[in-house]
XYZ file of C-alpha atoms in Angstrom:
570
model
C 2.156 8.732 6.920
C 3.761 11.778 5.428
C 4.970 10.149 2.248
C 1.770 8.171 1.971
C -0.739 10.979 2.414
C 0.002 13.778 -0.039
C -3.582 14.004 -1.237
C -5.313 11.583 1.057
C -7.792 11.462 3.844
C -11.416 11.768 4.031
C -13.461 14.817 4.421
C -16.526 14.961 6.431
C -18.287 17.718 8.190
C -18.774 17.374 11.928
C -21.679 15.195 12.834
C -23.686 18.055 14.368
C -24.032 19.839 11.006
C -26.218 19.593 7.941
C -24.845 19.726 4.431
C -26.378 19.378 0.998
C -24.907 18.560 -2.390
C -25.793 20.921 -5.212
C -25.530 19.256 -8.606
C -25.393 21.260 -11.832
C -27.794 18.730 -13.328
C -31.103 18.999 -11.398
C -32.211 15.596 -12.669
C -29.399 13.963 -10.710
C -29.877 15.901 -7.525
C -32.385 13.569 -5.915
C -30.488 10.423 -6.870
C -27.182 11.730 -5.605
C -28.594 13.086 -2.414
C -30.711 10.094 -1.442
C -28.795 7.081 -2.728
C -25.192 8.210 -2.562
C -24.697 11.336 -0.507
C -27.375 11.015 2.141
C -25.605 12.742 5.023
C -28.280 14.732 6.852
C -27.312 15.766 10.396
C -29.097 17.524 13.246
C -28.421 21.234 13.383
C -27.047 22.692 16.615
C -25.936 26.239 17.319
C -25.412 27.274 13.730
C -25.496 25.925 10.206
C -23.112 25.452 7.311
C -24.270 26.898 4.003
C -23.209 25.541 0.593
C -23.426 26.938 -2.900
C -22.144 26.069 -6.360
C -18.670 27.394 -7.157
C -17.924 29.408 -10.287
C -14.996 27.127 -11.134
C -12.878 24.152 -10.059
C -14.869 21.147 -11.267
C -14.189 18.005 -9.263
C -14.635 14.541 -10.775
C -15.523 11.732 -8.461
C -15.419 8.076 -9.502
C -17.216 5.812 -7.068
C -17.457 2.048 -6.759
C -20.895 1.049 -5.523
C -21.223 -2.688 -5.170
C -19.620 -4.206 -8.237
C -20.357 -1.269 -10.522
C -18.198 1.693 -11.424
C -20.389 4.763 -11.531
C -18.815 7.959 -12.731
C -20.669 10.992 -11.544
C -20.628 13.911 -13.894
C -18.699 17.017 -13.011
C -19.894 18.402 -9.746
C -19.141 22.041 -9.169
C -19.202 22.952 -5.542
C -17.911 25.574 -3.213
C -17.665 25.249 0.486
C -18.896 28.573 1.916
C -19.169 28.767 5.650
C -20.712 31.325 7.935
C -18.145 32.940 10.164
C -19.916 31.983 13.364
C -20.086 28.325 12.292
C -16.374 28.200 11.594
C -15.531 29.799 14.907
C -17.945 27.559 16.763
C -16.566 24.967 19.110
C -17.688 21.653 17.679
C -16.984 19.511 20.693
C -14.866 17.304 18.454
C -12.441 16.368 21.198
C -15.035 14.120 22.809
C -15.130 10.365 22.246
C -17.677 9.033 19.756
C -21.015 8.271 21.385
C -23.214 5.230 20.853
C -25.854 7.441 19.246
C -23.351 8.537 16.621
C -22.151 4.996 15.999
C -25.620 3.672 15.118
C -26.740 0.042 14.950
C -24.447 -2.789 13.969
C -25.162 -4.433 10.609
C -24.055 -7.882 9.432
C -23.943 -8.930 5.763
C -23.118 -12.173 3.968
C -19.493 -12.197 2.858
C -16.988 -14.729 1.522
C -13.388 -13.565 1.572
C -12.390 -16.055 -1.153
C -14.761 -14.527 -3.716
C -12.480 -11.547 -4.183
C -9.475 -10.456 -6.222
C -6.382 -9.769 -4.120
C -3.371 -7.713 -5.249
C -0.427 -10.103 -5.417
C 2.540 -8.226 -6.843
C 3.708 -5.536 -9.229
C 3.955 -7.208 -12.632
C 7.291 -5.597 -13.466
C 8.898 -6.997 -10.309
C 8.023 -10.670 -10.811
C 11.415 -12.431 -11.147
C 12.209 -14.030 -14.499
C 14.462 -16.805 -13.224
C 12.993 -18.010 -9.912
C 9.630 -18.862 -8.331
C 8.133 -16.443 -5.843
C 6.343 -17.535 -2.657
C 3.399 -15.367 -1.563
C 0.301 -15.799 0.588
C -3.264 -14.529 0.991
C -4.365 -14.969 4.591
C -3.266 -18.573 5.336
C -3.268 -19.729 1.696
C 0.287 -20.091 0.395
C 0.872 -19.510 -3.315
C 3.761 -19.780 -5.741
C 4.080 -17.374 -8.670
C 6.440 -17.677 -11.643
C 6.923 -16.933 -15.345
C 6.871 -19.977 -17.610
C 8.936 -20.468 -20.762
C 6.568 -18.250 -22.761
C 6.710 -15.437 -20.227
C 3.161 -16.162 -19.015
C 2.611 -15.807 -15.287
C 1.376 -18.911 -13.489
C 0.050 -19.283 -9.945
C -0.336 -22.529 -7.982
C -0.794 -23.670 -4.431
C 2.688 -23.659 -2.935
C 2.755 -27.373 -2.259
C 4.191 -30.316 -4.161
C 1.668 -33.208 -4.281
C 4.484 -35.689 -3.664
C 5.751 -34.810 -0.193
C 4.272 -31.321 0.388
C 7.549 -29.481 -0.158
C 7.243 -25.796 -0.983
C 7.514 -25.263 -4.717
C 8.710 -21.712 -4.071
C 11.881 -23.357 -2.729
C 12.408 -24.867 -6.179
C 13.755 -23.638 -9.485
C 12.786 -23.091 -13.116
C 14.036 -25.618 -15.685
C 13.206 -24.866 -19.334
C 10.178 -22.847 -18.259
C 8.914 -25.583 -15.947
C 8.573 -25.318 -12.185
C 10.715 -27.991 -10.523
C 10.374 -29.137 -6.932
C 13.847 -29.096 -5.428
C 13.088 -32.073 -3.190
C 12.794 -34.868 -5.798
C 12.810 -33.029 -9.117
C 9.156 -33.344 -10.089
C 8.367 -30.797 -12.802
C 5.101 -28.981 -13.539
C 3.918 -26.736 -16.331
C 0.887 -24.958 -17.800
C -2.292 -25.770 -15.912
C -0.381 -27.523 -13.115
C 0.088 -30.893 -14.837
C 3.112 -32.924 -13.759
C 5.254 -33.669 -16.818
C 8.338 -35.280 -15.287
C 9.114 -37.588 -12.359
C 12.783 -38.703 -12.468
C 12.134 -41.684 -10.156
C 9.572 -43.392 -12.456
C 10.551 -46.407 -14.536
C 10.621 -45.989 -18.319
C 7.270 -47.681 -18.913
C 5.427 -46.116 -15.959
C 2.869 -43.366 -16.428
C 2.681 -40.211 -14.356
C -0.294 -40.460 -11.956
C -3.214 -38.219 -12.886
C -3.413 -37.048 -9.294
C 0.120 -35.624 -9.550
C -1.098 -32.166 -10.438
C -1.189 -28.790 -8.733
C -4.070 -26.656 -7.501
C -4.110 -23.600 -9.756
C -5.261 -20.057 -9.064
C -6.411 -17.598 -11.699
C -4.327 -14.430 -12.008
C -4.968 -11.295 -14.053
C -2.659 -8.424 -14.937
C -4.493 -5.104 -14.626
C -2.733 -1.743 -14.927
C 0.617 -3.191 -13.863
C -0.669 -5.156 -10.863
C -1.249 -8.923 -10.634
C -4.558 -9.915 -9.033
C -5.465 -13.427 -7.862
C -8.965 -14.927 -7.498
C -8.996 -17.043 -4.348
C -12.173 -19.111 -4.766
C -12.268 -22.579 -6.327
C -16.011 -22.929 -5.742
C -17.166 -19.773 -7.511
C -16.056 -18.789 -11.051
C -13.949 -15.672 -11.181
C -15.599 -12.334 -11.802
C -13.230 -10.093 -13.818
C -15.629 -7.167 -13.351
C -14.622 -7.079 -9.673
C -11.001 -6.233 -10.488
C -10.658 -2.553 -9.526
C -10.028 -0.122 -12.365
C -8.274 3.156 -11.602
C -9.085 5.752 -14.213
C -6.183 8.079 -13.500
C -3.617 5.358 -14.157
C -5.019 4.992 -17.663
C -4.753 8.689 -18.558
C -2.249 9.834 -21.218
C 0.899 11.208 -19.618
C 0.108 9.779 -16.188
C 3.346 8.903 -14.368
C 3.430 6.854 -11.202
C 5.933 5.720 -8.598
C 5.064 2.211 -7.415
C 6.670 0.443 -4.478
C 5.995 -2.797 -2.638
C 6.615 -3.537 1.032
C 6.244 -6.577 3.275
C 5.213 -5.537 6.794
C 5.215 -7.355 10.168
C 1.653 -6.558 11.261
C -1.922 -7.393 10.264
C -3.426 -5.891 7.096
C -6.292 -4.353 9.092
C -3.784 -2.432 11.201
C -2.047 -1.319 8.013
C -5.289 -0.068 6.429
C -6.307 1.658 9.641
C -2.953 3.427 9.740
C -3.283 4.579 6.124
C -6.741 5.973 6.898
C -5.425 8.009 9.813
C -4.364 11.518 8.726
C -4.141 12.698 12.346
C -0.911 10.812 13.040
C 1.024 12.213 10.083
C 2.310 15.496 11.613
C 3.486 13.694 14.759
C 4.832 10.339 13.546
C 6.386 11.695 10.332
C 7.485 15.131 11.458
C 9.836 16.612 8.815
C 9.996 13.374 6.821
C 9.012 15.606 3.939
C 7.522 19.079 3.550
C 3.944 17.855 4.056
C 4.418 16.760 7.674
C 5.137 19.260 10.453
C 4.519 18.639 14.122
C 3.099 22.107 14.693
C 0.379 21.442 12.100
C -1.291 18.785 14.274
C -4.850 19.786 15.116
C -8.526 18.867 14.894
C -9.911 17.510 11.632
C -13.425 17.432 10.229
C -15.039 14.456 8.483
C -18.188 13.617 6.562
C -19.098 10.097 5.501
C -20.567 10.462 2.002
C -21.251 6.789 1.319
C -21.579 3.466 3.124
C -22.106 0.149 1.349
C -21.443 -3.526 2.012
C -18.282 -3.029 -0.071
C -16.811 -0.206 1.983
C -17.245 3.512 2.503
C -16.117 6.899 1.213
C -16.061 10.487 2.371
C -14.391 13.845 2.787
C -12.003 15.205 5.365
C -9.775 18.172 6.019
C -8.296 20.457 8.643
C -10.736 22.601 10.570
C -8.481 25.638 10.258
C -8.511 25.346 6.453
C -12.264 25.914 6.359
C -11.870 29.620 7.009
C -8.310 30.252 5.830
C -8.372 28.804 2.280
C -10.615 30.410 -0.367
C -12.760 28.025 -2.422
C -11.610 25.215 -0.185
C -12.063 21.672 -1.567
C -11.427 18.929 0.997
C -9.691 15.614 0.450
C -11.624 12.530 -0.616
C -10.970 8.993 0.586
C -12.485 5.715 -0.606
C -12.130 2.215 0.802
C -13.328 -0.746 -1.297
C -13.405 -4.393 -0.289
C -11.358 -6.298 0.271
C -8.237 -4.167 0.581
C -8.187 -1.111 -1.714
C -7.730 2.415 -0.386
C -7.478 5.318 -2.804
C -7.321 9.093 -2.798
C -7.826 11.149 -5.954
C -7.702 14.861 -6.641
C -8.018 17.145 -9.627
C -6.343 20.543 -9.543
C -6.944 23.341 -12.044
C -4.088 25.832 -12.361
C -4.223 29.541 -13.215
C -4.275 28.742 -16.933
C -7.319 26.518 -16.561
C -5.252 23.361 -17.153
C -6.244 20.313 -15.141
C -3.872 17.884 -13.452
C -4.836 14.561 -11.928
C -3.314 13.161 -8.740
C -3.725 9.710 -7.169
C -2.591 7.980 -4.034
C -3.414 4.264 -4.190
C -2.815 1.624 -1.511
C -3.379 -2.070 -2.226
C -3.114 -3.987 1.049
C -2.951 -7.784 0.917
C -3.406 -9.916 4.056
C -0.452 -12.315 4.007
C -1.006 -14.171 7.278
C -1.391 -13.501 10.959
C 0.692 -10.473 11.847
C 1.850 -10.000 8.230
C 0.758 -7.936 5.261
C 2.057 -6.814 1.889
C 1.390 -3.343 0.529
C 1.596 -2.026 -3.016
C 1.849 1.773 -2.962
C 1.186 3.744 -6.131
C 1.495 7.538 -6.306
C 0.995 9.221 -9.652
C 0.019 12.409 -11.422
C -0.097 14.128 -14.810
C 1.891 17.143 -13.640
C 5.489 17.173 -14.819
C 8.033 17.409 -12.033
C 9.713 20.842 -11.942
C 13.435 21.433 -12.381
C 15.838 18.898 -10.982
C 13.090 16.931 -9.230
C 12.480 14.991 -12.433
C 15.983 13.482 -12.148
C 15.561 12.039 -8.647
C 16.255 8.283 -8.945
C 13.412 5.925 -8.078
C 15.462 4.098 -5.431
C 15.698 7.323 -3.432
C 11.924 7.719 -3.402
C 11.542 4.053 -2.481
C 13.886 4.278 0.486
C 12.015 7.359 1.694
C 8.812 5.314 1.624
C 10.590 2.604 3.633
C 11.571 5.234 6.168
C 7.929 6.189 6.619
C 6.942 2.586 7.366
C 9.796 2.240 9.849
C 8.626 5.323 11.712
C 5.290 3.574 12.334
C 6.512 0.001 12.675
C 7.209 -0.082 16.405
C 3.801 0.965 17.643
C 1.880 -0.849 14.883
C 3.643 -4.110 15.730
C 2.832 -3.623 19.410
C -0.793 -2.912 18.448
C -0.835 -6.248 16.614
C 0.487 -8.021 19.712
C -2.293 -6.566 21.876
C -4.961 -7.675 19.379
C -3.702 -11.256 19.420
C -3.212 -11.337 23.180
C -6.399 -9.672 24.443
C -8.813 -10.748 21.657
C -11.140 -7.792 22.215
C -12.976 -5.577 19.698
C -11.533 -2.125 19.180
C -14.490 -0.500 20.961
C -13.087 -1.897 24.201
C -9.487 -1.012 23.341
C -9.620 2.347 21.546
C -10.646 5.859 22.560
C -11.866 7.175 19.200
C -12.208 10.949 18.840
C -14.661 12.511 16.406
C -12.001 15.094 15.542
C -9.446 12.526 14.329
C -10.647 8.911 14.258
C -13.816 8.791 12.143
C -12.242 6.687 9.403
C -10.728 4.283 11.908
C -14.161 3.719 13.440
C -15.778 3.404 9.995
C -13.288 0.736 8.940
C -13.671 -1.313 12.122
C -17.473 -1.081 11.823
C -17.203 -2.332 8.247
C -15.238 -5.259 9.661
C -18.218 -5.925 11.960
C -20.364 -6.290 8.830
C -18.192 -8.763 6.956
C -16.064 -10.379 9.658
C -18.275 -13.465 9.631
C -16.878 -14.291 6.188
C -13.179 -13.827 7.025
C -10.661 -16.274 8.519
C -10.358 -13.880 11.471
C -11.220 -10.251 12.123
C -11.043 -7.467 14.699
C -14.049 -5.203 14.405
C -15.437 -2.286 16.355
C -18.021 -4.369 18.240
C -17.074 -7.937 17.303
C -13.988 -10.079 17.048
C -13.165 -13.489 15.562
C -9.696 -14.459 16.846
C -7.461 -16.695 14.722
C -8.235 -20.344 15.367
C -4.942 -21.658 14.029
C -1.428 -20.690 15.089
C 0.427 -18.299 12.846
C 2.816 -19.768 10.288
C 6.370 -18.783 11.220
C 8.989 -18.940 8.488
C 12.293 -19.943 10.062
C 14.083 -19.667 6.734
C 13.413 -17.600 3.618
C 11.775 -19.453 0.751
C 12.085 -19.467 -3.009
C 13.208 -16.261 -4.622
C 14.172 -14.664 -1.305
C 16.302 -17.681 -0.371
C 17.967 -17.757 -3.773
C 18.779 -14.085 -3.700
C 20.085 -14.022 -0.124
C 22.201 -17.124 -0.704
C 23.827 -15.455 -3.723
C 25.262 -12.711 -1.521
C 28.645 -12.929 0.238
C 26.907 -13.145 3.615
C 25.053 -16.309 2.527
C 22.027 -15.315 4.579
C 23.863 -15.666 7.879
C 22.349 -14.472 11.142
C 23.163 -10.860 12.015
C 24.074 -9.868 8.480
C 22.408 -7.514 6.046
C 20.928 -10.467 4.189
C 19.453 -12.282 7.198
C 15.785 -13.229 6.638
C 14.245 -10.592 8.901
C 11.045 -8.865 7.785
C 11.729 -5.969 10.136
C 14.780 -5.262 7.986
C 14.427 -2.806 5.107
C 16.390 -5.045 2.772
C 14.015 -7.999 3.112
C 10.945 -5.830 3.526
C 11.386 -3.998 0.225
C 14.643 -4.422 -1.711
C 14.262 -8.143 -2.451
C 10.833 -7.387 -3.926
C 11.907 -4.422 -6.071
C 13.995 -4.900 -9.220
C 14.965 -1.232 -9.360
C 16.319 -1.105 -5.814
C 18.042 -4.493 -6.176
C 19.811 -3.238 -9.286
C 20.816 -0.034 -7.483
C 22.320 -2.024 -4.606
C 24.116 -4.428 -6.975
C 25.502 -1.589 -9.088
C 26.646 0.286 -5.972
C 28.498 -2.802 -4.704
C 30.149 -3.233 -8.099
C 31.259 0.396 -8.418
C 32.406 0.455 -4.807
C 34.768 -2.458 -5.491
C 36.044 -0.933 -8.748
C 36.650 2.496 -7.210
C 38.368 0.956 -4.185
C 40.799 -0.897 -6.468
C 41.492 2.230 -8.517
C 42.045 4.282 -5.349
C 44.523 1.741 -3.980
C 46.384 1.560 -7.314
C 46.620 5.331 -7.750
C 47.859 5.731 -4.177
C 50.580 3.120 -4.733
C 51.694 4.810 -7.970
C 51.762 8.201 -6.265
C 54.163 6.815 -3.679
C 56.484 5.300 -6.280
C 56.636 8.193 -8.775
C 58.919 11.214 -8.305
C 57.100 13.700 -10.522
C 55.098 16.183 -8.445
C 52.611 16.702 -11.247
C 51.882 12.976 -11.453
C 51.737 12.661 -7.665
C 49.163 15.456 -7.516
C 47.127 13.928 -10.321
C 47.168 10.450 -8.763
C 46.299 11.750 -5.304
C 43.439 13.727 -6.819
C 42.274 10.524 -8.530
C 42.450 8.723 -5.198
C 40.366 11.432 -3.539
C 37.693 11.267 -6.231
C 37.597 7.466 -6.073
C 37.251 7.541 -2.288
C 34.422 10.045 -2.641
C 32.779 7.627 -5.069
C 33.269 4.761 -2.606
C 31.609 6.846 0.082
C 28.675 7.652 -2.249
C 28.223 3.976 -3.138
C 28.369 2.983 0.535
C 25.745 5.626 1.312
C 23.399 4.301 -1.388
C 23.800 0.748 -0.069
C 23.165 1.898 3.506
C 20.091 3.923 2.510
C 18.548 0.841 0.921
C 19.458 -1.625 3.665
C 19.483 0.276 6.978
C 16.365 0.935 9.029
C 15.407 4.389 10.241
C 15.921 4.865 13.994
C 14.533 7.887 15.814
C 17.241 10.097 17.253
C 15.701 10.102 20.737
C 16.150 6.331 21.013
C 18.986 5.159 23.234
C 21.309 2.960 21.176
């Protein structure tokens, strides 16, 4: 994805090469090489040589198991012999079984994890919010003290969805019979009880623990195992002074594993997102190189880049990608300018499984470099709609991929043709799914598959906050309108989840109505008045108001209309 891969991807050298890390601290060399960066390969027809660079330190923060280990500054320079660069690497061939290695299975429990629920700033203040993790449905809301609460989305009375309800004096009220809940899920009001009757002790909700970390709400899904706050990911760049980020959230109509696989795939960017922004150009498509620097039960990490950059860019430093269980993908870079000043860049993707064929993604791009010139004044809604455009460019074939998974129930090894010049990360992710799939509700791995055993939950009507918001619009959520509950629609996929974009759409509707009234009034006055000067002034006012109406209509359309490729027949 063009918008989603400004610094991302993984860098690995081709599998036929040998490379060695040189650490400025000799005492760490053995540890790094053996335990973390053990990547020895068999040499064929040439060898890559590596030496320490005179500059450009590169910090790497790695998550190994449950620990955050920050390696000290590693200075490196990628120097390649000319014949090795020019050598044909055979990278257009499919991956062989010898390269894939043996399949490993580890003990895993998907509930003993923290899952990214929502951006804290976008949690509504006046309505409950229905969310899900796999098949577990949750309701999220702010109580009267502003504290965020999370329960199972089910009233103990008649199983109605609490996300369909409302907030009364900071309490969550079921809209079916008016039962009210607060705090730790205790029922505090049942309108149908007699005056002397007590509320049953069993009339309480199943609660889930949530934590706010760096602007993201995380939920612990296990009720059998106490929560482990140390497992909440911590992203160092987002805690740096002066770090600015653009965060968006999107609901997508395909499985979270397909979403993660897509985000790990730099090869598709030049083709699928051609000219979406300056980073994606169709003519730049070509072979990539990869090197897996780390594999653990919690994920993997490594380097990647374009083969042509190896010889064309001096002091070339590849991109670094890291995947951590259960659903965190991040890309970090440090760039030192001519003055020796260092800037930090991050691309972070938090992918939550929200049911069969559904996922929710929190995207966070940030850096410490100040935007030049007029770029600093670009409104956030414009950047958000551009991100939506990127997802829409991929949506058709990713949704069809999801359909094939569900229909054929085969591992990706039997469905994919993975190339070593483009698909290393895809294969690594599906092989990680082989390891842990035994502890998931369902999975599609490289060699194994556990199909869903229960039918997917289909929402025939929007719930909770989405229902409230759509019903407040003139269209009343009718079929075929902008506010119809359709997750393939940009409005319901992003705008209803983003306060900034909702406010932009509301303000645009308001100003459109005001400017339309002013334009009609000034036109009527221009017709009635005889003075040429006043006629000219009023007609000029009409023209400016109509231009404003057009601008407001454009903003509304950009936030609510899906991208359609021009070669499609409409």
